[in-house]
């Protein structure tokens, strides 16, 4: 939203229809354009590139104007992309109009009382569209002179070639408005000492520290040369703008040619940017050589087997004594087993396992001027084509779109330079001006040997000045297309097996893409009815022969919306776009031109006849390239609901195949893929302004990041209906080495499991909202992840010190580092040097599972006679771990289950991770399987082998006798519940963050004793007692509370301290059982009976299902145990926390014997309305209405009986539900019968 003088101009949406109705019926308005008889309900159905409404700053409800702009005219008989030919044939136009530089002003209605509105609207369009140089108004043959009189003042009228004043004057005409003649002039000049005060005032707005550091007159001192600074290589440029409300200078940019490109080349990967020099064919060249390092992410994160160990890498547990050979062999076997254990731990928790540091020799050639002196050595620095931007600031009264004009002026100041370099120091708070400017820059990747801490951004001259053109593909373009495909800007010089593998992988991927392109190009050339639209993107606008190919795009119709709609958060298909959706098959574009993604995608889509485009990026396999995928809106995934799908292998669930092209088959229901979308609206970056740093990668962290990425998603889709929303987040997550990589590792292969989805390593215990952040969304594309361990929090300077000596600065710090299992802080004495033993395991994430899998594999291969695995714990996760051992090659005879002593006490909180009744059954089950079980044992300490960090035996105490028991083990797996790791607790205490009883103390806004540091999760405790449950809560609800507290949400939501959303736990259990347990947190703990007094009902039909209700008949718990492992049960989450009356009188129906299976009952068609996206919204409205109704009745009748109130509200609630069903009836799979259906 931008304020221009007294007007506010913003994008129009369907939510403005009521105000637009008043504007369209106002008699004091003027209008032009063909929209006289159009119904307002149809107003937003037809495509327009921009729709603007205008109102006064103080009166947002009174609209003064509505305008439509589009890249083609509203002429029904004219194809969207043929209007240039129409103009060329019919009119004598002397300006270079193209599809990419021209837009049409199709319609406008405005108040006659505000004559400046038209001018402001045109300026708004030019500010939003930097590539648009001409605006055309198509005037019909019969028009009102008054309607177009003002437009004639702004532009130039062009008449048809056949126009004759006397014989042929009733013809259409056009008015062409030129940006160059219309827009106000901005004056750029060198700064003078007298500009000091204006510049300092501008700097104070966004960088007040500069005045404190350098004084009130440092700009003048620099210009006068009294500061001691050398300005020979620098330029300070200021601007003047007559339209600005500011007096004097309105902007400043400090430029310099003192850019050390050798240092940049050594520390940053600049090969794809030409290394900031030019190398022209057939001219003299100089050559320089650099030895640098590059970082290669490994293709497989699976552990690399090591067949032989160096002597210093081997572990020696005991020296073989003189005796039988079997003893010596057994000792050597244990040594080898523990050597492998150590190797597994060190490799998986070592950064080098995930990134290869590869040496490379750079040979850089650069042009040497023909006239240079031969005795003078011409260096790489002399050949530099780069200049730097030291500082940039805009006056607050100027629009941020001005940054584009400033960038153009920067290159004009250095006509011989092609690159602009911006270096940003760590900890620097990005000013709004700089943030807007950097959207035109490319962020360069630093090398692993980088000794420069700055972030570096680079812009190229051609990306700013070059005009782009889009042409239909012809056969002669094939060579250019092949060259683009085969060009690898990120090629590396490597050696060894890693080089061979990468070379083969890249070659195979290029070969498969080349095959697809050949098939499509052949189909397009020989088949006039081909479904594919093939476009070639060229640099320049003169002609095809005089332009250079910089990219291509291949599209086809998209007819799978119905299937993906049920798997992703998308608006319901209302029908008007059914045949106007396209799919990007492949898109390749030079990185210099990615900033013009909106213009290019809009051009190729509209010319192909599409109004919305999608891209299905396969997670597995080799996805076809789409270089503009980062510029498309990611679509939020959602889990399928039980009654949406019957046969998920049906043909309609698959992406439509092509008869001519071997496109990969994608099941839109069951396959994992990323979905991206562009609605051809202007892109808008959405994110946080201040730096947020997160320690940990817990479930709450994942939910928080997901909410931030999809911050624009609302039930009414009001943001995505007017913009192509893109996440731009200043969020850094610090996680342990390998933790994030393991979560997104697609190449984990289990030798024991036939189906990846059934494997312990690929399953999590969390709710679908959290699981999808790693299984169906790659947050690494939007969030900055850093691997390392935090050693200290410097609260004064607001930075975190990592073990790598790196400093991470923050504005807000979130401690989202809670864990599930581990050793509590009271067990710190059992560790040697505060390090976990190598034959110890605890499961908190996928990395821990992968590590355990590799250790179990080595354990099974060792085949030693007395090998033992101890599993310590008694919760549901413990039995999932035992099931993992049993199904992955470990015999029951080698497993020992040690059950800690459990205190029997009343349970007031709802805990989904534990279930006393089921755990007794599970204990008997594993006993019957042959597993040795010890009950009521308390862990005391570990007994280590001499001079090694390996557990030899574990010391327990038996309850109640306090008998000491020592059990030998080769691997100890700990499932003790622990929320705050010892390492984190030590670091927090060192940083003076209050920790008590292994919990971080926070207030009800989750703020620690430092106002800039927050903590949330199971590892927090409140500074004062609260009387509601705050652990074992819904991760999404907790994350949403954080979002509201930090004021990071797009929508202001009512926030209460209590929790109400259900928490989910699911796991695989022994003997092919699966459990899902869903609990709703207690909203009131004081004065409530413990859980054993709840009302419990259950069913069993092969599947066991239990429902527990509180005294007020709200469902607090749903538990289901089944052997049908493929059966999706996450939909049960919708019914936990609901009242039994809302669940169709659940309790009464069960008592009457009408419910044989709760699962089948909750799959019935009537449950679909409870699972609707906007059902909770209706419930909130009902609650507010009933609350006000009850207050009204109390004020009128003093007392109201419950029965009277129920009778009064019954018809009200029924009417609201019927209205809800009518409004969203088309979105339901099951068609509910409404009263009107029975009328004749």
PDB file of C-alpha atoms in Angstrom, residues 517-671:
ATOM      1  CA  UNK A 517      13.430 -31.742 -25.164  1.00  0.00           C
ATOM      2  CA  UNK A 518      14.022 -33.657 -28.413  1.00  0.00           C
ATOM      3  CA  UNK A 519      10.675 -35.413 -28.095  1.00  0.00           C
ATOM      4  CA  UNK A 520       8.824 -32.175 -27.352  1.00  0.00           C
ATOM      5  CA  UNK A 521      10.555 -30.201 -30.102  1.00  0.00           C
ATOM      6  CA  UNK A 522       9.761 -32.928 -32.618  1.00  0.00           C
ATOM      7  CA  UNK A 523       6.121 -32.943 -31.546  1.00  0.00           C
ATOM      8  CA  UNK A 524       5.886 -29.140 -31.772  1.00  0.00           C
ATOM      9  CA  UNK A 525       7.492 -29.037 -35.230  1.00  0.00           C
ATOM     10  CA  UNK A 526       5.522 -31.865 -36.829  1.00  0.00           C
ATOM     11  CA  UNK A 527       2.229 -31.729 -34.952  1.00  0.00           C
ATOM     12  CA  UNK A 528       0.140 -28.603 -35.436  1.00  0.00           C
ATOM     13  CA  UNK A 529      -2.187 -29.748 -32.658  1.00  0.00           C
ATOM     14  CA  UNK A 530       0.590 -30.378 -30.145  1.00  0.00           C
ATOM     15  CA  UNK A 531      -0.405 -29.769 -26.549  1.00  0.00           C
ATOM     16  CA  UNK A 532       2.999 -28.263 -25.786  1.00  0.00           C
ATOM     17  CA  UNK A 533       3.786 -24.542 -26.000  1.00  0.00           C
ATOM     18  CA  UNK A 534       7.489 -24.043 -26.669  1.00  0.00           C
ATOM     19  CA  UNK A 535       8.906 -20.527 -26.233  1.00  0.00           C
ATOM     20  CA  UNK A 536      12.403 -19.184 -26.739  1.00  0.00           C
ATOM     21  CA  UNK A 537      13.555 -16.251 -24.593  1.00  0.00           C
ATOM     22  CA  UNK A 538      15.946 -13.893 -26.325  1.00  0.00           C
ATOM     23  CA  UNK A 539      17.996 -10.917 -25.242  1.00  0.00           C
ATOM     24  CA  UNK A 540      17.029  -7.882 -27.331  1.00  0.00           C
ATOM     25  CA  UNK A 541      13.917  -6.803 -29.240  1.00  0.00           C
ATOM     26  CA  UNK A 542      15.014  -5.970 -32.751  1.00  0.00           C
ATOM     27  CA  UNK A 543      14.608  -9.293 -34.574  1.00  0.00           C
ATOM     28  CA  UNK A 544      15.219 -12.991 -34.057  1.00  0.00           C
ATOM     29  CA  UNK A 545      18.470 -12.916 -36.027  1.00  0.00           C
ATOM     30  CA  UNK A 546      19.918 -10.021 -34.034  1.00  0.00           C
ATOM     31  CA  UNK A 547      19.128 -11.374 -30.577  1.00  0.00           C
ATOM     32  CA  UNK A 548      20.780 -13.940 -28.302  1.00  0.00           C
ATOM     33  CA  UNK A 549      19.022 -16.936 -26.791  1.00  0.00           C
ATOM     34  CA  UNK A 550      19.129 -16.773 -22.990  1.00  0.00           C
ATOM     35  CA  UNK A 551      16.434 -19.297 -22.122  1.00  0.00           C
ATOM     36  CA  UNK A 552      13.403 -21.314 -23.126  1.00  0.00           C
ATOM     37  CA  UNK A 553      10.106 -22.396 -21.591  1.00  0.00           C
ATOM     38  CA  UNK A 554       7.894 -25.412 -22.293  1.00  0.00           C
ATOM     39  CA  UNK A 555       4.291 -25.466 -21.066  1.00  0.00           C
ATOM     40  CA  UNK A 556       1.250 -27.666 -21.485  1.00  0.00           C
ATOM     41  CA  UNK A 557      -2.349 -27.661 -20.157  1.00  0.00           C
ATOM     42  CA  UNK A 558      -2.739 -28.637 -16.495  1.00  0.00           C
ATOM     43  CA  UNK A 559      -5.762 -30.824 -15.845  1.00  0.00           C
ATOM     44  CA  UNK A 560      -4.838 -32.349 -12.468  1.00  0.00           C
ATOM     45  CA  UNK A 561      -6.116 -29.554 -10.264  1.00  0.00           C
ATOM     46  CA  UNK A 562      -8.777 -31.651  -8.586  1.00  0.00           C
ATOM     47  CA  UNK A 563      -6.239 -34.222  -7.414  1.00  0.00           C
ATOM     48  CA  UNK A 564      -3.600 -31.763  -6.167  1.00  0.00           C
ATOM     49  CA  UNK A 565      -6.288 -29.582  -4.559  1.00  0.00           C
ATOM     50  CA  UNK A 566      -6.976 -32.380  -2.097  1.00  0.00           C
ATOM     51  CA  UNK A 567      -3.292 -32.728  -1.260  1.00  0.00           C
ATOM     52  CA  UNK A 568      -2.360 -29.048  -1.078  1.00  0.00           C
ATOM     53  CA  UNK A 569      -3.836 -25.857   0.346  1.00  0.00           C
ATOM     54  CA  UNK A 570      -5.461 -24.399  -2.769  1.00  0.00           C
ATOM     55  CA  UNK A 571      -8.682 -22.486  -3.433  1.00  0.00           C
ATOM     56  CA  UNK A 572     -11.617 -24.618  -4.457  1.00  0.00           C
ATOM     57  CA  UNK A 573     -11.969 -24.902  -8.229  1.00  0.00           C
ATOM     58  CA  UNK A 574     -14.817 -22.563  -9.111  1.00  0.00           C
ATOM     59  CA  UNK A 575     -14.799 -23.571 -12.755  1.00  0.00           C
ATOM     60  CA  UNK A 576     -13.695 -20.411 -14.507  1.00  0.00           C
ATOM     61  CA  UNK A 577     -10.046 -21.534 -14.693  1.00  0.00           C
ATOM     62  CA  UNK A 578     -10.642 -25.182 -15.541  1.00  0.00           C
ATOM     63  CA  UNK A 579      -9.315 -24.883 -19.090  1.00  0.00           C
ATOM     64  CA  UNK A 580      -6.925 -22.014 -18.461  1.00  0.00           C
ATOM     65  CA  UNK A 581      -4.351 -23.617 -16.177  1.00  0.00           C
ATOM     66  CA  UNK A 582      -0.921 -24.522 -17.476  1.00  0.00           C
ATOM     67  CA  UNK A 583       1.947 -26.679 -16.284  1.00  0.00           C
ATOM     68  CA  UNK A 584       5.593 -25.801 -16.698  1.00  0.00           C
ATOM     69  CA  UNK A 585       7.301 -28.859 -18.122  1.00  0.00           C
ATOM     70  CA  UNK A 586      10.748 -27.297 -18.323  1.00  0.00           C
ATOM     71  CA  UNK A 587      12.175 -23.796 -18.070  1.00  0.00           C
ATOM     72  CA  UNK A 588      15.776 -22.758 -18.520  1.00  0.00           C
ATOM     73  CA  UNK A 589      16.974 -19.165 -18.085  1.00  0.00           C
ATOM     74  CA  UNK A 590      20.297 -17.424 -17.588  1.00  0.00           C
ATOM     75  CA  UNK A 591      20.653 -16.290 -13.944  1.00  0.00           C
ATOM     76  CA  UNK A 592      21.126 -12.640 -14.958  1.00  0.00           C
ATOM     77  CA  UNK A 593      17.457 -12.452 -15.895  1.00  0.00           C
ATOM     78  CA  UNK A 594      15.783 -14.279 -13.021  1.00  0.00           C
ATOM     79  CA  UNK A 595      14.733 -10.929 -11.548  1.00  0.00           C
ATOM     80  CA  UNK A 596      12.294 -10.506 -14.462  1.00  0.00           C
ATOM     81  CA  UNK A 597      10.470 -13.718 -13.631  1.00  0.00           C
ATOM     82  CA  UNK A 598       7.036 -12.069 -13.329  1.00  0.00           C
ATOM     83  CA  UNK A 599       7.286 -10.502 -16.752  1.00  0.00           C
ATOM     84  CA  UNK A 600       8.579 -13.650 -18.453  1.00  0.00           C
ATOM     85  CA  UNK A 601       6.166 -16.092 -16.822  1.00  0.00           C
ATOM     86  CA  UNK A 602       3.287 -13.760 -17.538  1.00  0.00           C
ATOM     87  CA  UNK A 603       4.307 -13.431 -21.183  1.00  0.00           C
ATOM     88  CA  UNK A 604       4.716 -17.160 -21.903  1.00  0.00           C
ATOM     89  CA  UNK A 605       1.578 -18.105 -19.934  1.00  0.00           C
ATOM     90  CA  UNK A 606      -0.737 -15.540 -21.493  1.00  0.00           C
ATOM     91  CA  UNK A 607       0.594 -16.249 -24.980  1.00  0.00           C
ATOM     92  CA  UNK A 608      -0.072 -19.951 -24.342  1.00  0.00           C
ATOM     93  CA  UNK A 609      -3.630 -19.201 -23.244  1.00  0.00           C
ATOM     94  CA  UNK A 610      -3.105 -19.840 -19.520  1.00  0.00           C
ATOM     95  CA  UNK A 611      -4.055 -17.669 -16.567  1.00  0.00           C
ATOM     96  CA  UNK A 612      -2.366 -19.721 -13.900  1.00  0.00           C
ATOM     97  CA  UNK A 613       0.644 -22.016 -14.098  1.00  0.00           C
ATOM     98  CA  UNK A 614       1.862 -24.879 -11.922  1.00  0.00           C
ATOM     99  CA  UNK A 615       5.097 -26.803 -11.615  1.00  0.00           C
ATOM    100  CA  UNK A 616       5.323 -30.306 -10.150  1.00  0.00           C
ATOM    101  CA  UNK A 617       8.830 -30.841  -8.835  1.00  0.00           C
ATOM    102  CA  UNK A 618       9.487 -34.471  -8.083  1.00  0.00           C
ATOM    103  CA  UNK A 619      11.250 -35.166  -4.803  1.00  0.00           C
ATOM    104  CA  UNK A 620      12.479 -38.550  -5.956  1.00  0.00           C
ATOM    105  CA  UNK A 621      14.160 -39.042  -9.275  1.00  0.00           C
ATOM    106  CA  UNK A 622      15.369 -36.335 -11.629  1.00  0.00           C
ATOM    107  CA  UNK A 623      12.900 -33.477 -11.885  1.00  0.00           C
ATOM    108  CA  UNK A 624      12.881 -31.534 -15.140  1.00  0.00           C
ATOM    109  CA  UNK A 625      14.582 -28.175 -14.641  1.00  0.00           C
ATOM    110  CA  UNK A 626      12.728 -24.989 -13.804  1.00  0.00           C
ATOM    111  CA  UNK A 627      15.170 -22.179 -13.133  1.00  0.00           C
ATOM    112  CA  UNK A 628      12.355 -19.860 -12.020  1.00  0.00           C
ATOM    113  CA  UNK A 629      11.010 -22.270  -9.399  1.00  0.00           C
ATOM    114  CA  UNK A 630      12.317 -19.999  -6.578  1.00  0.00           C
ATOM    115  CA  UNK A 631      10.215 -17.183  -8.069  1.00  0.00           C
ATOM    116  CA  UNK A 632       7.019 -19.224  -7.934  1.00  0.00           C
ATOM    117  CA  UNK A 633       4.746 -19.437  -4.935  1.00  0.00           C
ATOM    118  CA  UNK A 634       5.228 -22.649  -2.927  1.00  0.00           C
ATOM    119  CA  UNK A 635       1.931 -24.381  -2.219  1.00  0.00           C
ATOM    120  CA  UNK A 636       1.450 -25.641   1.314  1.00  0.00           C
ATOM    121  CA  UNK A 637       0.926 -29.399   1.561  1.00  0.00           C
ATOM    122  CA  UNK A 638      -1.847 -31.007   3.568  1.00  0.00           C
ATOM    123  CA  UNK A 639      -2.679 -34.587   4.447  1.00  0.00           C
ATOM    124  CA  UNK A 640      -5.461 -36.314   2.573  1.00  0.00           C
ATOM    125  CA  UNK A 641      -8.691 -36.764   4.443  1.00  0.00           C
ATOM    126  CA  UNK A 642     -10.107 -40.220   4.809  1.00  0.00           C
ATOM    127  CA  UNK A 643     -13.276 -39.766   2.753  1.00  0.00           C
ATOM    128  CA  UNK A 644     -11.663 -37.903  -0.141  1.00  0.00           C
ATOM    129  CA  UNK A 645     -10.124 -40.924  -1.805  1.00  0.00           C
ATOM    130  CA  UNK A 646     -11.368 -44.404  -2.521  1.00  0.00           C
ATOM    131  CA  UNK A 647      -8.950 -45.823  -5.078  1.00  0.00           C
ATOM    132  CA  UNK A 648      -5.686 -43.880  -4.939  1.00  0.00           C
ATOM    133  CA  UNK A 649      -4.297 -45.894  -7.873  1.00  0.00           C
ATOM    134  CA  UNK A 650      -7.095 -44.766 -10.185  1.00  0.00           C
ATOM    135  CA  UNK A 651      -6.046 -43.069 -13.402  1.00  0.00           C
ATOM    136  CA  UNK A 652      -7.506 -39.701 -12.347  1.00  0.00           C
ATOM    137  CA  UNK A 653      -5.089 -39.641  -9.402  1.00  0.00           C
ATOM    138  CA  UNK A 654      -2.074 -39.590 -11.753  1.00  0.00           C
ATOM    139  CA  UNK A 655      -0.655 -36.636 -13.602  1.00  0.00           C
ATOM    140  CA  UNK A 656      -1.972 -36.707 -17.128  1.00  0.00           C
ATOM    141  CA  UNK A 657       0.370 -38.632 -19.399  1.00  0.00           C
ATOM    142  CA  UNK A 658       1.558 -37.513 -22.811  1.00  0.00           C
ATOM    143  CA  UNK A 659       1.200 -39.720 -25.860  1.00  0.00           C
ATOM    144  CA  UNK A 660       4.265 -38.258 -27.538  1.00  0.00           C
ATOM    145  CA  UNK A 661       6.644 -37.518 -24.662  1.00  0.00           C
ATOM    146  CA  UNK A 662       7.998 -39.816 -21.938  1.00  0.00           C
ATOM    147  CA  UNK A 663       7.067 -37.617 -18.988  1.00  0.00           C
ATOM    148  CA  UNK A 664       7.398 -39.310 -15.616  1.00  0.00           C
ATOM    149  CA  UNK A 665       4.227 -40.533 -13.969  1.00  0.00           C
ATOM    150  CA  UNK A 666       3.325 -38.786 -10.723  1.00  0.00           C
ATOM    151  CA  UNK A 667       0.559 -39.993  -8.449  1.00  0.00           C
ATOM    152  CA  UNK A 668      -0.877 -36.714  -7.210  1.00  0.00           C
ATOM    153  CA  UNK A 669      -2.266 -38.447  -4.110  1.00  0.00           C
ATOM    154  CA  UNK A 670       0.430 -40.800  -2.853  1.00  0.00           C
ATOM    155  CA  UNK A 671       3.682 -39.566  -4.394  1.00  0.00           C
TER     156      UNK A 671
END
